[in-house]
mmCIF file of C-alpha atoms and ligand atoms in Angstrom:
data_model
loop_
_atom_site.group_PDB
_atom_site.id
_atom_site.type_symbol
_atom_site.label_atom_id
_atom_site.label_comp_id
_atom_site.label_asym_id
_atom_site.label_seq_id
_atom_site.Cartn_x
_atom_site.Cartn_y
_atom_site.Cartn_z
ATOM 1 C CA UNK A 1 -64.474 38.504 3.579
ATOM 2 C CA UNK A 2 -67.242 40.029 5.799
ATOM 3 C CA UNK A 3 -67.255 39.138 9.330
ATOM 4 C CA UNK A 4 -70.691 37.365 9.957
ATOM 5 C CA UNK A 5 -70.147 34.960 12.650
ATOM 6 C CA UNK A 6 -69.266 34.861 16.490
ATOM 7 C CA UNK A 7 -69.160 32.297 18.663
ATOM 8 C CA UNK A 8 -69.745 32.739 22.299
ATOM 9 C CA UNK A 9 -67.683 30.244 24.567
ATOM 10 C CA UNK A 10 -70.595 29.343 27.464
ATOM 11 C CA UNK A 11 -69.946 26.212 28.867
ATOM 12 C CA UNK A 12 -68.237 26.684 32.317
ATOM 13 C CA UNK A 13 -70.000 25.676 35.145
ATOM 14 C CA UNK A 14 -69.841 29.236 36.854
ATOM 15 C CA UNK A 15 -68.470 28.045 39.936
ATOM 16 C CA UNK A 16 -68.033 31.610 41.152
ATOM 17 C CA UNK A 17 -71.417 32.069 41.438
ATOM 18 C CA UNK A 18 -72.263 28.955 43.096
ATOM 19 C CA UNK A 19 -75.138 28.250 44.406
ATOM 20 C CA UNK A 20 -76.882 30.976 41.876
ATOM 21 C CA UNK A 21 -75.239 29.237 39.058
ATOM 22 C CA UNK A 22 -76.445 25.892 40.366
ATOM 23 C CA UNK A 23 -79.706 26.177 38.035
ATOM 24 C CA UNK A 24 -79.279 29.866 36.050
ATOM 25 C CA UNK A 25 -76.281 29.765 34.052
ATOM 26 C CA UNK A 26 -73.576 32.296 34.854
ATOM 27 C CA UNK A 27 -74.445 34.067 30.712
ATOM 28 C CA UNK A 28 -77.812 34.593 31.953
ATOM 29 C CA UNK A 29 -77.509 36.321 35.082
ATOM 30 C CA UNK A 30 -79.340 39.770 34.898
ATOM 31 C CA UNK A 31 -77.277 42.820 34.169
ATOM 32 C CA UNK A 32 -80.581 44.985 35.572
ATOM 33 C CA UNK A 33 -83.228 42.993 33.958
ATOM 34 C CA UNK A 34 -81.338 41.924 30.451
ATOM 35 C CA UNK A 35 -78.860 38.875 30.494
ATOM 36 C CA UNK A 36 -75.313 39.402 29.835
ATOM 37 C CA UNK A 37 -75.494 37.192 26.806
ATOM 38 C CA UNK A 38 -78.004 39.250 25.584
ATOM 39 C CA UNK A 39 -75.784 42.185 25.739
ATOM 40 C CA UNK A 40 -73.016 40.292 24.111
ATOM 41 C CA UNK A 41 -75.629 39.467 21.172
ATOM 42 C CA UNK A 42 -76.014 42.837 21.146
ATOM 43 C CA UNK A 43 -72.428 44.161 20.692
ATOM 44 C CA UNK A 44 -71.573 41.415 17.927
ATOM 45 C CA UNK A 45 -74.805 42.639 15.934
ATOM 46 C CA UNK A 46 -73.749 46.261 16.107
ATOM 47 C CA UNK A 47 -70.636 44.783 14.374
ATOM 48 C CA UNK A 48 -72.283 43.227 11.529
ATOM 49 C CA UNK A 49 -72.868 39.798 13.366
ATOM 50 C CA UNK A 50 -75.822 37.804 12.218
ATOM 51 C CA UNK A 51 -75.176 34.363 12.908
ATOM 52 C CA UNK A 52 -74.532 33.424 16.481
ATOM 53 C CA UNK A 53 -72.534 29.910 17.789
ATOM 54 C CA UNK A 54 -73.074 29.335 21.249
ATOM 55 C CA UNK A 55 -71.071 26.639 22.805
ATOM 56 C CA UNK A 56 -72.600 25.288 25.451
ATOM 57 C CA UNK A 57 -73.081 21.711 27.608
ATOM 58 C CA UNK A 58 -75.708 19.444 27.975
ATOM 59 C CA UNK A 59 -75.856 20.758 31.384
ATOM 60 C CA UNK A 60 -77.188 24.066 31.264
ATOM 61 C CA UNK A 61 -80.545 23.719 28.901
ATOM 62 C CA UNK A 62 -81.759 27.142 30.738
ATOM 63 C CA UNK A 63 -79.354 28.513 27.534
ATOM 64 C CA UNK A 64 -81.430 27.016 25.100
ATOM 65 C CA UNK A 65 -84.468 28.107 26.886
ATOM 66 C CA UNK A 66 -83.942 31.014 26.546
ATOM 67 C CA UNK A 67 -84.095 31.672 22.972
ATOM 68 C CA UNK A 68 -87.079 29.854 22.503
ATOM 69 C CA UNK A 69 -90.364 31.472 21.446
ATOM 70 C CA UNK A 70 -93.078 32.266 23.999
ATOM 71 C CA UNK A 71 -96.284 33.206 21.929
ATOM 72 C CA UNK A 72 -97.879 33.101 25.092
ATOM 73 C CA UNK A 73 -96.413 35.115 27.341
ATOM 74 C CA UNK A 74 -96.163 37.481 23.914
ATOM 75 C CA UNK A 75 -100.077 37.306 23.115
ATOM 76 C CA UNK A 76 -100.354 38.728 27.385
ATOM 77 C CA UNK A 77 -98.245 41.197 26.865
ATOM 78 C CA UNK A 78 -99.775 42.763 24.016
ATOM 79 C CA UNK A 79 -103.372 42.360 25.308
ATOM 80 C CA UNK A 80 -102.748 44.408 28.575
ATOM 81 C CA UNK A 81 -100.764 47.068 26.623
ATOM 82 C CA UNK A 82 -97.345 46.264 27.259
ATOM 83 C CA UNK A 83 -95.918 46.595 23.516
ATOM 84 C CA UNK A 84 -92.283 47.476 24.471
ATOM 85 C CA UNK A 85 -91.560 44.223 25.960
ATOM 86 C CA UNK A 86 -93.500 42.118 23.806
ATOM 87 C CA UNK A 87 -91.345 43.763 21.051
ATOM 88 C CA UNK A 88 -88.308 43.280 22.770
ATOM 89 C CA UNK A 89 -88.877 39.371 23.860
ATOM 90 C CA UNK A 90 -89.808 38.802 20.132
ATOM 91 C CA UNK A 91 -86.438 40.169 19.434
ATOM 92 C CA UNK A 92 -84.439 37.149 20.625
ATOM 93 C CA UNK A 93 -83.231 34.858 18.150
ATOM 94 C CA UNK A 94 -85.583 36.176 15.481
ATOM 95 C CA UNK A 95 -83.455 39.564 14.310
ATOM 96 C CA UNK A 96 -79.753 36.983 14.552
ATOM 97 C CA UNK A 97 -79.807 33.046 14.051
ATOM 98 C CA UNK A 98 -78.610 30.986 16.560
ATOM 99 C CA UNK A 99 -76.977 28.202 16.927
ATOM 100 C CA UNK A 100 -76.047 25.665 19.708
ATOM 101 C CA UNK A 101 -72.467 23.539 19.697
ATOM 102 C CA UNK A 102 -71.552 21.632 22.999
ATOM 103 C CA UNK A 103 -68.704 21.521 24.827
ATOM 104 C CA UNK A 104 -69.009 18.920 27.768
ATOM 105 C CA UNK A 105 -65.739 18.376 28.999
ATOM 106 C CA UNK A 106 -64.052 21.435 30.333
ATOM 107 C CA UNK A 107 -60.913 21.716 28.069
ATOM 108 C CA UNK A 108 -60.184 24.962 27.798
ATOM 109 C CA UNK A 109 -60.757 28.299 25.770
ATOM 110 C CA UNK A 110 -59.139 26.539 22.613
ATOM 111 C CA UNK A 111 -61.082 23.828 23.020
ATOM 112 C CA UNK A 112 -64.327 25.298 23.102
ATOM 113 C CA UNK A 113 -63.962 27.530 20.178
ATOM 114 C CA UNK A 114 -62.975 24.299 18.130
ATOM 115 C CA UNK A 115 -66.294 22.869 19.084
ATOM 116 C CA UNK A 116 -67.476 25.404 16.817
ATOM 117 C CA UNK A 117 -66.072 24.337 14.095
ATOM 118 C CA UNK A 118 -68.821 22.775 11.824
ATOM 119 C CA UNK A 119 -70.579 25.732 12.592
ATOM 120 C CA UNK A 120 -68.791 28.324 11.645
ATOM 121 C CA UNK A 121 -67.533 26.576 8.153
ATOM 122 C CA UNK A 122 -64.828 28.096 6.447
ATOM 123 C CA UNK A 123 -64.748 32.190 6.927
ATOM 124 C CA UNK A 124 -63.212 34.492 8.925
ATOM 125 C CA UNK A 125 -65.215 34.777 12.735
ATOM 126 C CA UNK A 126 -65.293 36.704 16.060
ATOM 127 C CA UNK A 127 -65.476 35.276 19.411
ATOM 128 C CA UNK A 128 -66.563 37.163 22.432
ATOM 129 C CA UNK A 129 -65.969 36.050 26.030
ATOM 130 C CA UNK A 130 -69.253 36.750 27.630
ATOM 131 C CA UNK A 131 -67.388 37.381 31.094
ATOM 132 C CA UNK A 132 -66.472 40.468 29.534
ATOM 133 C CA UNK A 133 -68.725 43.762 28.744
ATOM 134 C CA UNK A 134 -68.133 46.368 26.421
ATOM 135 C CA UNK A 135 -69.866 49.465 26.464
ATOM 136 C CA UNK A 136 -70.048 49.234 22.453
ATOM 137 C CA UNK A 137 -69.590 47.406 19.479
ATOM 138 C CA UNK A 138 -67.013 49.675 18.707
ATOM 139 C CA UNK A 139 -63.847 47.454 19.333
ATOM 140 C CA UNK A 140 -65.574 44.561 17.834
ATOM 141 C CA UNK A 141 -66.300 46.569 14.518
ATOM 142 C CA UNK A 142 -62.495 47.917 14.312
ATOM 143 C CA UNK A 143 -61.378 44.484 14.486
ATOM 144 C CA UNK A 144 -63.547 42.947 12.105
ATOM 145 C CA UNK A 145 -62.878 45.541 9.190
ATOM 146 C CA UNK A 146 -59.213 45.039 10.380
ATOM 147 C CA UNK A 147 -58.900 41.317 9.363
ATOM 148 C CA UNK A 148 -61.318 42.153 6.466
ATOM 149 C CA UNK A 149 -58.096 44.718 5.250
ATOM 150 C CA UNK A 150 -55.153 42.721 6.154
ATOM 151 C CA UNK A 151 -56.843 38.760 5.843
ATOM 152 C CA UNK A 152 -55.295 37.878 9.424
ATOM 153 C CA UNK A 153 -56.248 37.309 12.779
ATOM 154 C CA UNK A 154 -56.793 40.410 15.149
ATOM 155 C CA UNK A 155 -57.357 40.307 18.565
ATOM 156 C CA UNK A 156 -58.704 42.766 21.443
ATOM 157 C CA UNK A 157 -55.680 44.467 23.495
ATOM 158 C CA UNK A 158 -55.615 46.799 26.774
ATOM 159 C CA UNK A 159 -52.548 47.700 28.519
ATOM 160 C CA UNK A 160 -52.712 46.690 32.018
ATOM 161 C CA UNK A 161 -50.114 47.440 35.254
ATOM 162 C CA UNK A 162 -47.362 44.935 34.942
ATOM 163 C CA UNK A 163 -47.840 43.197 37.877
ATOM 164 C CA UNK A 164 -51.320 42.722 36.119
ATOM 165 C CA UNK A 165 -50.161 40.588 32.898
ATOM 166 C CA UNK A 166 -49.821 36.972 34.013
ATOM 167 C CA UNK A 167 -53.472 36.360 34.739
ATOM 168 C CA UNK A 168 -54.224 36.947 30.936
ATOM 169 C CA UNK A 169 -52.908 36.229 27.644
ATOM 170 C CA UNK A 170 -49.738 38.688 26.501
ATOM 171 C CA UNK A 171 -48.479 39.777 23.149
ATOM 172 C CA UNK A 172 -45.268 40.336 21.978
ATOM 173 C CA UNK A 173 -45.676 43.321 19.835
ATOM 174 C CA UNK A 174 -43.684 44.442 16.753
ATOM 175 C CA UNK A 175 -43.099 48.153 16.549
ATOM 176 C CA UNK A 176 -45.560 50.353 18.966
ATOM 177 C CA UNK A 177 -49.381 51.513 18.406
ATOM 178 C CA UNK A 178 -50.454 53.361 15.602
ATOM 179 C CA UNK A 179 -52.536 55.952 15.886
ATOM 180 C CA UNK A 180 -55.621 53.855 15.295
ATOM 181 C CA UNK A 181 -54.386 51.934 18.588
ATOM 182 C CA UNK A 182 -53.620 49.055 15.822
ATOM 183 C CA UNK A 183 -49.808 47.015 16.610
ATOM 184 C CA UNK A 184 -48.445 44.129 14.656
ATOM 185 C CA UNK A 185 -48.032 40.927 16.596
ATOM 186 C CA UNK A 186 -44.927 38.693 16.567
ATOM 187 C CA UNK A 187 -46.078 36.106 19.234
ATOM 188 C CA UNK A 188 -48.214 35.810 22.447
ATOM 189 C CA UNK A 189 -47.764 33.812 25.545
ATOM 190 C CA UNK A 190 -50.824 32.561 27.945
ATOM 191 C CA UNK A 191 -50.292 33.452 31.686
ATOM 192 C CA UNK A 192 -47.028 34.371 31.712
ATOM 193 C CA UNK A 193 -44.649 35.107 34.954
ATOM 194 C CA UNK A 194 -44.750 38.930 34.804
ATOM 195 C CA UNK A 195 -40.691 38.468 34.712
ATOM 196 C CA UNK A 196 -40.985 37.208 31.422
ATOM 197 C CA UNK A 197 -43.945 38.671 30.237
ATOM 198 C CA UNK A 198 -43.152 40.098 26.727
ATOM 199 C CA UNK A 199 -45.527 43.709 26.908
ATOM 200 C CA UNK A 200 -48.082 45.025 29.069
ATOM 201 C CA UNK A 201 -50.336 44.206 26.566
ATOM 202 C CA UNK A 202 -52.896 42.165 27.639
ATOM 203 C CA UNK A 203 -55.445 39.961 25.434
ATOM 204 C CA UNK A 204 -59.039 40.890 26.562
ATOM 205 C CA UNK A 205 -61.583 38.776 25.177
ATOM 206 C CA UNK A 206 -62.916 39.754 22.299
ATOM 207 C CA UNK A 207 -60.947 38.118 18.348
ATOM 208 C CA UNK A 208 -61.973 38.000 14.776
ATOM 209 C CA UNK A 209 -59.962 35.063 13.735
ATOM 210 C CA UNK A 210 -59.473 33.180 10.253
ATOM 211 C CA UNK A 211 -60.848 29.988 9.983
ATOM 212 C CA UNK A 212 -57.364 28.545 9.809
ATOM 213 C CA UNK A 213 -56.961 28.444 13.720
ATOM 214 C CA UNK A 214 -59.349 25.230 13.624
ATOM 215 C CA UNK A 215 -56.567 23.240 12.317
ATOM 216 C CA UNK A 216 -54.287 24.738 14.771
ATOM 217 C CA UNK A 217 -56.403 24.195 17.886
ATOM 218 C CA UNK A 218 -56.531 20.744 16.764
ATOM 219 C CA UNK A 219 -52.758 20.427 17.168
ATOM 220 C CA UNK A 220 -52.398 22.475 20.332
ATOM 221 C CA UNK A 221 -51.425 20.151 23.472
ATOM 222 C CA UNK A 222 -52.785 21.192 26.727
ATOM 223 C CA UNK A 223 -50.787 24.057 28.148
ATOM 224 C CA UNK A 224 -51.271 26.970 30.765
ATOM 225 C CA UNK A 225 -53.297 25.361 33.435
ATOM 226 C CA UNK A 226 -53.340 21.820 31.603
ATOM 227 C CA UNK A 227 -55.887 23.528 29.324
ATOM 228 C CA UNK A 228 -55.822 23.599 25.445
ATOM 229 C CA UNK A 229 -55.298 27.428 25.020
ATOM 230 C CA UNK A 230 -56.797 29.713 22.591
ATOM 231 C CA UNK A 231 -53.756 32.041 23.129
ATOM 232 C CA UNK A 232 -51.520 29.090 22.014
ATOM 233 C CA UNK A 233 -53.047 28.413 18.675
ATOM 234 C CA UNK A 234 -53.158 31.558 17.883
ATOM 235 C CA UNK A 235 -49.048 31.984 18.469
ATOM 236 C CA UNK A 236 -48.941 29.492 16.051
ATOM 237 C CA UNK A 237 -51.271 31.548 13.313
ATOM 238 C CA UNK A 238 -49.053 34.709 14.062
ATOM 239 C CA UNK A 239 -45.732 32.981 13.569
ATOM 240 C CA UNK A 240 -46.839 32.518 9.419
ATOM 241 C CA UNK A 241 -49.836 34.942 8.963
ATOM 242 C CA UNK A 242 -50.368 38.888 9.288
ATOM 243 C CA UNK A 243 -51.468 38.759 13.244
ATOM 244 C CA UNK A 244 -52.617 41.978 14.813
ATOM 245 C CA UNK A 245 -53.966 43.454 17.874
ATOM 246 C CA UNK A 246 -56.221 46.692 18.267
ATOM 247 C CA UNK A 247 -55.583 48.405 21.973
ATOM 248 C CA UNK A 248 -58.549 50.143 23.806
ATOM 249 C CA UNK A 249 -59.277 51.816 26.135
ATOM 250 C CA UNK A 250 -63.379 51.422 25.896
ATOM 251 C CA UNK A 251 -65.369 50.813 29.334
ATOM 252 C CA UNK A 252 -65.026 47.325 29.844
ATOM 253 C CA UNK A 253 -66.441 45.518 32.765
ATOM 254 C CA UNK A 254 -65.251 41.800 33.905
ATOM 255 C CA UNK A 255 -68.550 39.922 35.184
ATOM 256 C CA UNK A 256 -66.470 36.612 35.774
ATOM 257 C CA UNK A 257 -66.107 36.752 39.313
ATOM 258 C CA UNK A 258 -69.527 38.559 41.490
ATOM 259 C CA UNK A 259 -67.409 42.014 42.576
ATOM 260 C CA UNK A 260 -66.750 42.652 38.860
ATOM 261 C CA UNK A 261 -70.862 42.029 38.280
ATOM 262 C CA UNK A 262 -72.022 44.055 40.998
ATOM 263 C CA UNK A 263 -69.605 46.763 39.711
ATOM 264 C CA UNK A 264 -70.535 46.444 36.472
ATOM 265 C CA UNK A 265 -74.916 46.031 37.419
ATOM 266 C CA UNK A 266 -73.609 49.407 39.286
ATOM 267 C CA UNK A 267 -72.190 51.321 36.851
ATOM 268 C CA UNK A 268 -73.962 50.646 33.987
ATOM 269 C CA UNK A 269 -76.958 51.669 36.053
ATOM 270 C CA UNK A 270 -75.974 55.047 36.955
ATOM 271 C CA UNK A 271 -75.892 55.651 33.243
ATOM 272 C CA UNK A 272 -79.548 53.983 32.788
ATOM 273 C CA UNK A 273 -82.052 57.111 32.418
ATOM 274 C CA UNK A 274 -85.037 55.295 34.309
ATOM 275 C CA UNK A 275 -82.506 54.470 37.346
ATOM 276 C CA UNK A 276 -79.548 56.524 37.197
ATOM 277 C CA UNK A 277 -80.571 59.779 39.267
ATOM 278 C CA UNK A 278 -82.614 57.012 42.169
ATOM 279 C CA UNK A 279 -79.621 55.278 42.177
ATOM 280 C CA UNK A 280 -76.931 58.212 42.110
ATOM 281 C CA UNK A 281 -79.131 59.363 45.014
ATOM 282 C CA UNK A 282 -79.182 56.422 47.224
ATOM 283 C CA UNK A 283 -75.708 55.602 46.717
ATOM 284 C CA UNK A 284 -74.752 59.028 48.613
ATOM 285 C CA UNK A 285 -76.483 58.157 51.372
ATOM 286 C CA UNK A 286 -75.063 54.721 51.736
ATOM 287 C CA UNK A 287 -71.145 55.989 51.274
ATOM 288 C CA UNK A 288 -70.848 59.629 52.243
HETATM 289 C C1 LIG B 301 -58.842 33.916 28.741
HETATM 290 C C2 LIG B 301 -57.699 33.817 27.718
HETATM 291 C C3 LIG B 301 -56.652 34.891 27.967
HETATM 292 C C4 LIG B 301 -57.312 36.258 27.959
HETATM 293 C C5 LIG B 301 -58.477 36.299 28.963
HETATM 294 C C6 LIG B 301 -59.242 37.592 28.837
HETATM 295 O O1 LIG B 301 -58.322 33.619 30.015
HETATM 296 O O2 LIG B 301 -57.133 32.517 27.802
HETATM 297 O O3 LIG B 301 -55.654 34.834 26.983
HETATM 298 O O4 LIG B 301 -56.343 37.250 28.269
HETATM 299 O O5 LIG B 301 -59.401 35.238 28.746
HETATM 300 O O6 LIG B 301 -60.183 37.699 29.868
HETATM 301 P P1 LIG B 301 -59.260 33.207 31.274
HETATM 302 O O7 LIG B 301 -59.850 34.479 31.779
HETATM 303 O O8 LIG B 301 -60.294 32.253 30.731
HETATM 304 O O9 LIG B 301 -58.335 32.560 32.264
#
């Protein structure tokens, strides 16, 4: 069944990026002048997306905000000439629907995506950590036709350093990557002790799960962290389903924490054709 909805877990309170998160939500922070949500819209529309599930909480109505219409600001636009942006702020939430679930207790990853429940209904679905940028909707896509194929779960994999693993979610593979970088998944184990860790393979956060893991969040009991865990509902799917992951190696940046923004503001920058060279430039002078 075609992938057609993702839901975006966007609750936290951003804590990292207190006091800018006090009153912009951490998803909204500009990645140059476009919010990383927006980019994550983006990538799960180059995969086919069309239906969006935010989960959000009551405290952060800036989200909401921002997908309302602003004929306005529109109708100024286009009177002094400036086409390309009314175009492009007439975009949001017309070309995708949208839709808001609420998550006001902070419960975990699990947690969240089962506030998405109603929403989603009964079909296969992705869900894309918006701390995490891809470069492309590449990954997203492969996944999406992969569970389409197989009628399991598939999640997002990178290999990391070992001493890496137990900040993340770990698989335990079965056999080795193919050469579509697709592996068959036994089990998976949330923040691990790298001693015990079962692969290198690290869960990065982007799945296109079956709409069976509802009923398995529900059961989950708080674990890593005294959190309800995506990673351990999931363990449960792959212990009587098809599970798989699909490895990359795409650019992916992590803007949960403000070094991995700036780094990621940075480098996707330096590839932006209006500031690239201006930047490349300045950035000599400033290191060399
Ligand atoms: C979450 C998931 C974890 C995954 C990670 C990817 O962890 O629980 O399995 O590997 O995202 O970034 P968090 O970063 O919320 O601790």
């Amino acid at each position: 069944m075609h992938v057609h909805t993702a839901v975006v877990p966007a609750a936290g309170m951003g804590t990292r990026f207190l006091p800018a998160t006090k009153a912009v939500p951490k998803e909204l922070l500009p990645i140059i002048d476009t919010p990383a949500l927006q980019l994550i819209i983006d990538e799960a529309v180059g995969a086919g997306v069309d239906h969006m599930v935010i989960v959000t909480s009551h405290a952060k109505p800036a989200i909401e905000a921002y997908f309302q219409p602003q004929p306005e600001v529109i109708a100024k636009l286009r009177s002094s000439g400036r086409d390309g942006m009314a175009d492009r702020l007439e975009a949001i939430g017309r070309d995708v629907k949208v839709s808001f679930a609420y998550q006001d207790q902070a419960l975990g990853l699990g947690h969240a995506v089962g506030c998405a429940r109603d929403a989603v209904g009964d079909e296969p679905f992705a869900v894309l950590l918006p701390d995490e940028l891809m470069g492309s909707s590449s990954l997203l896509d492969q996944m999406a036709r992969l569970c389409e194929l197989t009628g399991g779960s598939v999640v997002g994999l990178k290999e990391v350093p070992h001493e890496q693993v137990g900040a993340y979610g770990v698989i335990d593979p079965i056999g080795t990557l193919d050469e579509h970088g697709v592996i068959g998944i036994a089990s998976m184990v949330e923040k691990p002790h790298p001693d015990d860790a079962p692969s290198d393979l690290i869960i990065i956060g982007r799945y296109v799960l079956t709409p069976d893991v509802f009923d398995e969040i529900a059961r989950v009991r708080p674990g890593a962290g005294g959190e309800i865990q995506l990673t351990d509902a999931l363990k449960a799917q792959a212990a009587r389903s098809p599970f798989h992951g699909v490895a990359t190696d795409v650019l992916r940046h992590d803007t949960g924490n403000p070094f991995g923004w700036l780094t990621a503001v940075v480098d996707i920058a330096l590839t932006d054709e209006r500031l690239g060279p201006s930047l490349r430039e300045w950035l000599r002078t400033k290191v060399c």
